[in-house]
PDB file of C-alpha atoms in Angstrom:
ATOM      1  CA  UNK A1335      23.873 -80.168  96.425  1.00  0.00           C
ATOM      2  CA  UNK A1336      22.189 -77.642  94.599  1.00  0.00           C
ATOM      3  CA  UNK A1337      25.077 -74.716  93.710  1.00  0.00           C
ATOM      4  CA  UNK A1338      24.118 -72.435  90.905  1.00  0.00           C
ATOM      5  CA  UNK A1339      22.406 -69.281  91.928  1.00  0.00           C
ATOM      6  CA  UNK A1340      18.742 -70.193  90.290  1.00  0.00           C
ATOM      7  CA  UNK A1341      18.778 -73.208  92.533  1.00  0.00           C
ATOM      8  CA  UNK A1342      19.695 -71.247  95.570  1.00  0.00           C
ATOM      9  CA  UNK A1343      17.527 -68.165  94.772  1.00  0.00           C
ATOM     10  CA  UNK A1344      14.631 -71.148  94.555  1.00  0.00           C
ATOM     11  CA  UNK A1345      14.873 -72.073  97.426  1.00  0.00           C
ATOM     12  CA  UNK A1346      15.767 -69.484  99.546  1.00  0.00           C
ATOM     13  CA  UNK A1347      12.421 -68.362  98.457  1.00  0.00           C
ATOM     14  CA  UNK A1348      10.409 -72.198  99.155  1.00  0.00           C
ATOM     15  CA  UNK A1349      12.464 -71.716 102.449  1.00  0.00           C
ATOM     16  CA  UNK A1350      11.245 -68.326 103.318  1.00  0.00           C
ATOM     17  CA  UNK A1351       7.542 -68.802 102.379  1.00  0.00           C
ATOM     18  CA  UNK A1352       8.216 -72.383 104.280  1.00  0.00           C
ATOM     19  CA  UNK A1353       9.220 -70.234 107.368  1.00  0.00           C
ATOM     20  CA  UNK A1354       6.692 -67.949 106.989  1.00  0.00           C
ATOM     21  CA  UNK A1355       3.258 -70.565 107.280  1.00  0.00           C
ATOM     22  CA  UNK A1356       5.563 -72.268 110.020  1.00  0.00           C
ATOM     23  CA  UNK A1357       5.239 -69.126 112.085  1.00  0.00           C
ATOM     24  CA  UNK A1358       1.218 -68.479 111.242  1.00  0.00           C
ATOM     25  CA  UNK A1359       0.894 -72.441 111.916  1.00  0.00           C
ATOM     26  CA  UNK A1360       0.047 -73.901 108.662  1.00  0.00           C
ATOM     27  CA  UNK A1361       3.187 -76.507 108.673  1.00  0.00           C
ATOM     28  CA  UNK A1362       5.691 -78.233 110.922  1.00  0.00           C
ATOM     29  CA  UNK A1363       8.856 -79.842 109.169  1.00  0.00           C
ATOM     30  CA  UNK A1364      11.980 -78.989 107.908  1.00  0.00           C
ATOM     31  CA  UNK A1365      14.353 -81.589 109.646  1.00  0.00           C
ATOM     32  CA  UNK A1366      14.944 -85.698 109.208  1.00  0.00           C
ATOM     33  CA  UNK A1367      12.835 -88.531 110.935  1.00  0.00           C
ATOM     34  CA  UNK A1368      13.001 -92.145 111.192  1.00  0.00           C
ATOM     35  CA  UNK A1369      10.535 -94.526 109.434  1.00  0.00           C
ATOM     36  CA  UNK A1370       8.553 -94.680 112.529  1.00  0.00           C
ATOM     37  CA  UNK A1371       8.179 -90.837 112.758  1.00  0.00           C
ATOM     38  CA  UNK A1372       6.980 -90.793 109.288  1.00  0.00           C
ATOM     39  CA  UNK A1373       3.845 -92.684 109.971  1.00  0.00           C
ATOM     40  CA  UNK A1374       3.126 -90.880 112.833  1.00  0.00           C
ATOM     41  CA  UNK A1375       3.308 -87.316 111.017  1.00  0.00           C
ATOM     42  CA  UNK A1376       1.775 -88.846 108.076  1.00  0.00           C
ATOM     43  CA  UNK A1377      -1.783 -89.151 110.090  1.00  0.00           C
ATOM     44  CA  UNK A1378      -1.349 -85.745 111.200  1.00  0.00           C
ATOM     45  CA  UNK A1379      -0.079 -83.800 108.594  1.00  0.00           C
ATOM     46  CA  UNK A1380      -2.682 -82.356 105.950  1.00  0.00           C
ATOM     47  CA  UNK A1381      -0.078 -82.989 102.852  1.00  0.00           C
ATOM     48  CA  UNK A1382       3.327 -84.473 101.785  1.00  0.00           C
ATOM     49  CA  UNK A1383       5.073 -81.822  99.829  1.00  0.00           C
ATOM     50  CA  UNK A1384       7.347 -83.625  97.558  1.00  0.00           C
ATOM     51  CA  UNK A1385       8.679 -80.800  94.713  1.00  0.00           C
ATOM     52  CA  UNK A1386      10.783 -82.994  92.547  1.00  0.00           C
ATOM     53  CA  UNK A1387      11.573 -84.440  88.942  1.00  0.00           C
ATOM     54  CA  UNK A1388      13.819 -87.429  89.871  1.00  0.00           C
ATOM     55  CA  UNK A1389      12.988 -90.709  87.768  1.00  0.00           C
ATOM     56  CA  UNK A1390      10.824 -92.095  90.844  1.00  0.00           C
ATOM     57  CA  UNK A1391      10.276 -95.820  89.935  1.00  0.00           C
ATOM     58  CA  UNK A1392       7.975 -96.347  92.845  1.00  0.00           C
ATOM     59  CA  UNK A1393       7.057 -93.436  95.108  1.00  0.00           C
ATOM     60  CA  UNK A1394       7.077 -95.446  98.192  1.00  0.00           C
ATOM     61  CA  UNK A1395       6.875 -91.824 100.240  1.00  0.00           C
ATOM     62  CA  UNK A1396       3.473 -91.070  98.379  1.00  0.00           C
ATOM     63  CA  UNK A1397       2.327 -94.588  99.403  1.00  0.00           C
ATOM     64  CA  UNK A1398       2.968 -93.892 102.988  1.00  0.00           C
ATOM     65  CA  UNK A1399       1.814 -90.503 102.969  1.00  0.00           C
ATOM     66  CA  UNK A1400      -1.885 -91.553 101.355  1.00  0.00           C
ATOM     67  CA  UNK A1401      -1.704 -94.704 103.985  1.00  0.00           C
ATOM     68  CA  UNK A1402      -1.794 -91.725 107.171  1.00  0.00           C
ATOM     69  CA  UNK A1403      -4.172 -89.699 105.037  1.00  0.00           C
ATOM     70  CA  UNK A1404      -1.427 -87.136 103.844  1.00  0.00           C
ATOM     71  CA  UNK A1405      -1.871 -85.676 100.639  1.00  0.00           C
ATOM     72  CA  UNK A1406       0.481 -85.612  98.312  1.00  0.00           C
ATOM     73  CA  UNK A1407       1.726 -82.951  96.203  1.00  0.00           C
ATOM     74  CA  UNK A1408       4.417 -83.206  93.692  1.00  0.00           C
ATOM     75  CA  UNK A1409       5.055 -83.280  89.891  1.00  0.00           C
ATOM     76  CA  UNK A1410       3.703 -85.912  87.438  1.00  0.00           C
ATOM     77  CA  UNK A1411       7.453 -86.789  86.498  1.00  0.00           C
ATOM     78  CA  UNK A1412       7.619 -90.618  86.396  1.00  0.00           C
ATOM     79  CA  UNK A1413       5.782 -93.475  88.370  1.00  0.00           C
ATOM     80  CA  UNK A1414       4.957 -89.709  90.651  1.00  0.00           C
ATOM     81  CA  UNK A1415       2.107 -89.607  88.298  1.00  0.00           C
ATOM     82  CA  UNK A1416       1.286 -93.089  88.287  1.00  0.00           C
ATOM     83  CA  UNK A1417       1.289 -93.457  92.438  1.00  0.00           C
ATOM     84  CA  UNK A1418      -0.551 -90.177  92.958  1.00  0.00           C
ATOM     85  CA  UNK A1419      -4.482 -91.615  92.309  1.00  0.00           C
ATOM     86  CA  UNK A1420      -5.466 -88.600  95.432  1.00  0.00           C
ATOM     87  CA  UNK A1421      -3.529 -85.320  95.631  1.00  0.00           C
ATOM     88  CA  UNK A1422      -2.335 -82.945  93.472  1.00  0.00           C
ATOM     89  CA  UNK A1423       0.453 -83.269  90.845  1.00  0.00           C
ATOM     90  CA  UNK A1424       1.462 -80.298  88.794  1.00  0.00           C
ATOM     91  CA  UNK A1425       2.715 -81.129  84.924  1.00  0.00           C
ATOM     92  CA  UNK A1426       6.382 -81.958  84.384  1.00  0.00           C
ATOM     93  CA  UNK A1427       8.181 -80.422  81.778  1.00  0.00           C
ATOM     94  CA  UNK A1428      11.124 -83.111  82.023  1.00  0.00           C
ATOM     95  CA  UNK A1429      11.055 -86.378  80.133  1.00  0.00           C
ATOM     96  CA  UNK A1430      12.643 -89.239  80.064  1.00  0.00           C
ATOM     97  CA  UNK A1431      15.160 -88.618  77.783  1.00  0.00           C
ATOM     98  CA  UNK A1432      16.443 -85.334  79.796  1.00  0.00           C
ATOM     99  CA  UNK A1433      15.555 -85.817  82.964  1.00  0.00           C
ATOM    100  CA  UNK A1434      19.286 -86.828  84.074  1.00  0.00           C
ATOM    101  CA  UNK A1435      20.534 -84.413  82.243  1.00  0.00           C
ATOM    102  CA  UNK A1436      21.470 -81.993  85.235  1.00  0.00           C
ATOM    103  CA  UNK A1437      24.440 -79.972  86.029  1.00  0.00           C
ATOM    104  CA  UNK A1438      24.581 -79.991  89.740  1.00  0.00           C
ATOM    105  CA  UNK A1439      22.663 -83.595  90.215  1.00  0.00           C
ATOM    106  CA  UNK A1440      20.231 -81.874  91.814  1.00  0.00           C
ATOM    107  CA  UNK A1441      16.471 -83.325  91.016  1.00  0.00           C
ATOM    108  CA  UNK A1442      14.589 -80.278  92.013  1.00  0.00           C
ATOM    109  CA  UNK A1443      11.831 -78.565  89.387  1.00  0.00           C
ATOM    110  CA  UNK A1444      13.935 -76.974  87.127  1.00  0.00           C
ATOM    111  CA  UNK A1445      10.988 -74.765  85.056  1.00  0.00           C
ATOM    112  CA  UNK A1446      10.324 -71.676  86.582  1.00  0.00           C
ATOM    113  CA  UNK A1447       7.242 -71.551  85.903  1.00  0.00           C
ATOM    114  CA  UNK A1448       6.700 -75.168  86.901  1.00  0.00           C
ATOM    115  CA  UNK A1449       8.285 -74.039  90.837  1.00  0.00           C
ATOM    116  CA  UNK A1450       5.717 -70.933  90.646  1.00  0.00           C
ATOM    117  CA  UNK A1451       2.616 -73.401  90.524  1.00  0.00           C
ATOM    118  CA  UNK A1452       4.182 -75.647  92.985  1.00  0.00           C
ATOM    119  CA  UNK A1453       4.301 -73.107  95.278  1.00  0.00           C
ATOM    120  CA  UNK A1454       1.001 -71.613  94.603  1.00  0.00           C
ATOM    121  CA  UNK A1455      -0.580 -75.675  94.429  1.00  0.00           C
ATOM    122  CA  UNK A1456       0.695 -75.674  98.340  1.00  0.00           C
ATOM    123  CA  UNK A1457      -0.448 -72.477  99.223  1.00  0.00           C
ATOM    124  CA  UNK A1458      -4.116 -73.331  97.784  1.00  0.00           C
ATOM    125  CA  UNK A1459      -4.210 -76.258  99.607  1.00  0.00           C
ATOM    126  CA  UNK A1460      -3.012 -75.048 103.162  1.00  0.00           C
ATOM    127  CA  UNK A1461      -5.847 -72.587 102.530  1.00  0.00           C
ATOM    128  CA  UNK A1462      -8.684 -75.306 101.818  1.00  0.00           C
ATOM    129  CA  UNK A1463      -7.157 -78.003 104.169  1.00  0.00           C
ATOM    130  CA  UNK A1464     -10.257 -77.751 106.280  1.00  0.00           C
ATOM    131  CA  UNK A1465     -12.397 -77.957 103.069  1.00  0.00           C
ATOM    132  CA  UNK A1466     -14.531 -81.082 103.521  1.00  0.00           C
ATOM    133  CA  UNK A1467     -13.737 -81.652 100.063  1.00  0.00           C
ATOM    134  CA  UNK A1468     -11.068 -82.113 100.708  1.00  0.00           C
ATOM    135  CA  UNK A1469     -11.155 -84.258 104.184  1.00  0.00           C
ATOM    136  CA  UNK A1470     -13.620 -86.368 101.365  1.00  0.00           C
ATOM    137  CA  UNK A1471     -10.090 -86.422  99.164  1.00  0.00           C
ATOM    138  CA  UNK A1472      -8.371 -87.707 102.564  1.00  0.00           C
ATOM    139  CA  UNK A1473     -10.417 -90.604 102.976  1.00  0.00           C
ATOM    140  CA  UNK A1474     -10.259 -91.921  99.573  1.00  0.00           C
ATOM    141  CA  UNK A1475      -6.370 -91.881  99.216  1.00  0.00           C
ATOM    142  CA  UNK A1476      -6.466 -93.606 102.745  1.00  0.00           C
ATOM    143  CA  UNK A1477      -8.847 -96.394 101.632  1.00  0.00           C
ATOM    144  CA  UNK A1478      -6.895 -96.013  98.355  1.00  0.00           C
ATOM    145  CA  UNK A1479      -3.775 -96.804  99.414  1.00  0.00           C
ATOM    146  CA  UNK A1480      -4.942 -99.790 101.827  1.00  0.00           C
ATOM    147  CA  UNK A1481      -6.205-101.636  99.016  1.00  0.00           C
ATOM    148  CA  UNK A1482      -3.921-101.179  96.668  1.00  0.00           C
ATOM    149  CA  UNK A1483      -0.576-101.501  98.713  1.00  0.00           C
ATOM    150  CA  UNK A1484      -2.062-104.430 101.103  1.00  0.00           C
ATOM    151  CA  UNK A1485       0.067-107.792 101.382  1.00  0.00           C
ATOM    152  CA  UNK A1486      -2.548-109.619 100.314  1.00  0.00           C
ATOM    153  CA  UNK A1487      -3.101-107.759  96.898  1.00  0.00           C
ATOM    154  CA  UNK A1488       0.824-107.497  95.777  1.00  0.00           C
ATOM    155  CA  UNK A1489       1.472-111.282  96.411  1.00  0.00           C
ATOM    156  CA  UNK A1490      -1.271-112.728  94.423  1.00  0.00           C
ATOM    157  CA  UNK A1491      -0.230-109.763  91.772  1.00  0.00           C
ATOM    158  CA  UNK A1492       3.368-111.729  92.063  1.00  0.00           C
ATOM    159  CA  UNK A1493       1.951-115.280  91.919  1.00  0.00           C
ATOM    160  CA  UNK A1494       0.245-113.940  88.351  1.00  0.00           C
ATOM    161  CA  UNK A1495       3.469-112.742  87.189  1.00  0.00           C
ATOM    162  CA  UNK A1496       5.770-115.473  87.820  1.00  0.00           C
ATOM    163  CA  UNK A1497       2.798-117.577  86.163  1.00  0.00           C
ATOM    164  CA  UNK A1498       2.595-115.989  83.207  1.00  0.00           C
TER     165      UNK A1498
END
């Protein structure tokens, strides 16, 4: 839980601009969902807003999200920036030798200047989502992530592993 009063100035302020583009429309969220609920809001949502700097290994969420044509947008912290081939990732000031080193566990963006264009990265994009640039960006992370993250394609990248 995030305690200190940074962390909960931060996000009473994500929280209140959060609430605010609920009300005008722009986003829906703000409460858990099972796996199957994901997919389903992942081919109707416009983005996946994941503002973090935890030692991802994978990024399964960021997967799933370009899968339903979501775009993700989160840090470049970790296999984040590896995962994220469509979407928008905004430069990590962590590294691997500090990232754990947090006083409340709490694997939020720490910079403050990092959270500012975070929250201005979101707010650009909500404002373009009907960009067909962007519906173009859409399409390629779906076809993307169907390639790359097909059954197919990650057992015969196994089978050339355990070869080796």
């Amino acid at each position: 839980m995030r305690t200190s009063e940074k962390a909960q100035q931060w996000k009473a302020k994500l929280v209140k601009r959060f609430d605010e583009l609920k009300k005008e429309g722009w986003v829906e969220g703000g409460y858990m969902i099972n796996h199957e609920r994901v997919a389903i809001e992942n081919l109707k949502a416009g983005a996946l807003v994941y503002p973090t700097e935890f030692y991802e290994i994978d990024f399964i969420g960021g997967t799933k999200a370009m899968l339903g044509g979501a775009i993700p947008i989160t840090t470049d912290f970790a296999a984040l920036k590896e995962k994220i081939k469509f979407g928008k990732t905004i430069h990590s000031k962590r590294t691997i030798d500090d990232w754990a080193d947090i006083e409340d566990q709490s694997y939020g963006i720490r910079d403050e200047d990092t959270k500012e264009e975070f929250i201005e990265a979101i707010i650009e994009y909500l404002k373009n989502v009907h960009n067909p640039f962007i519906e173009g960006v859409r399409k390629d992370a779906q076809n993307y992530a169907k390639q790359t993250y097909n059954w197919d394609r990650i057992i015969n990248m196994w089978d050339e592993v355990l070869k080796a």
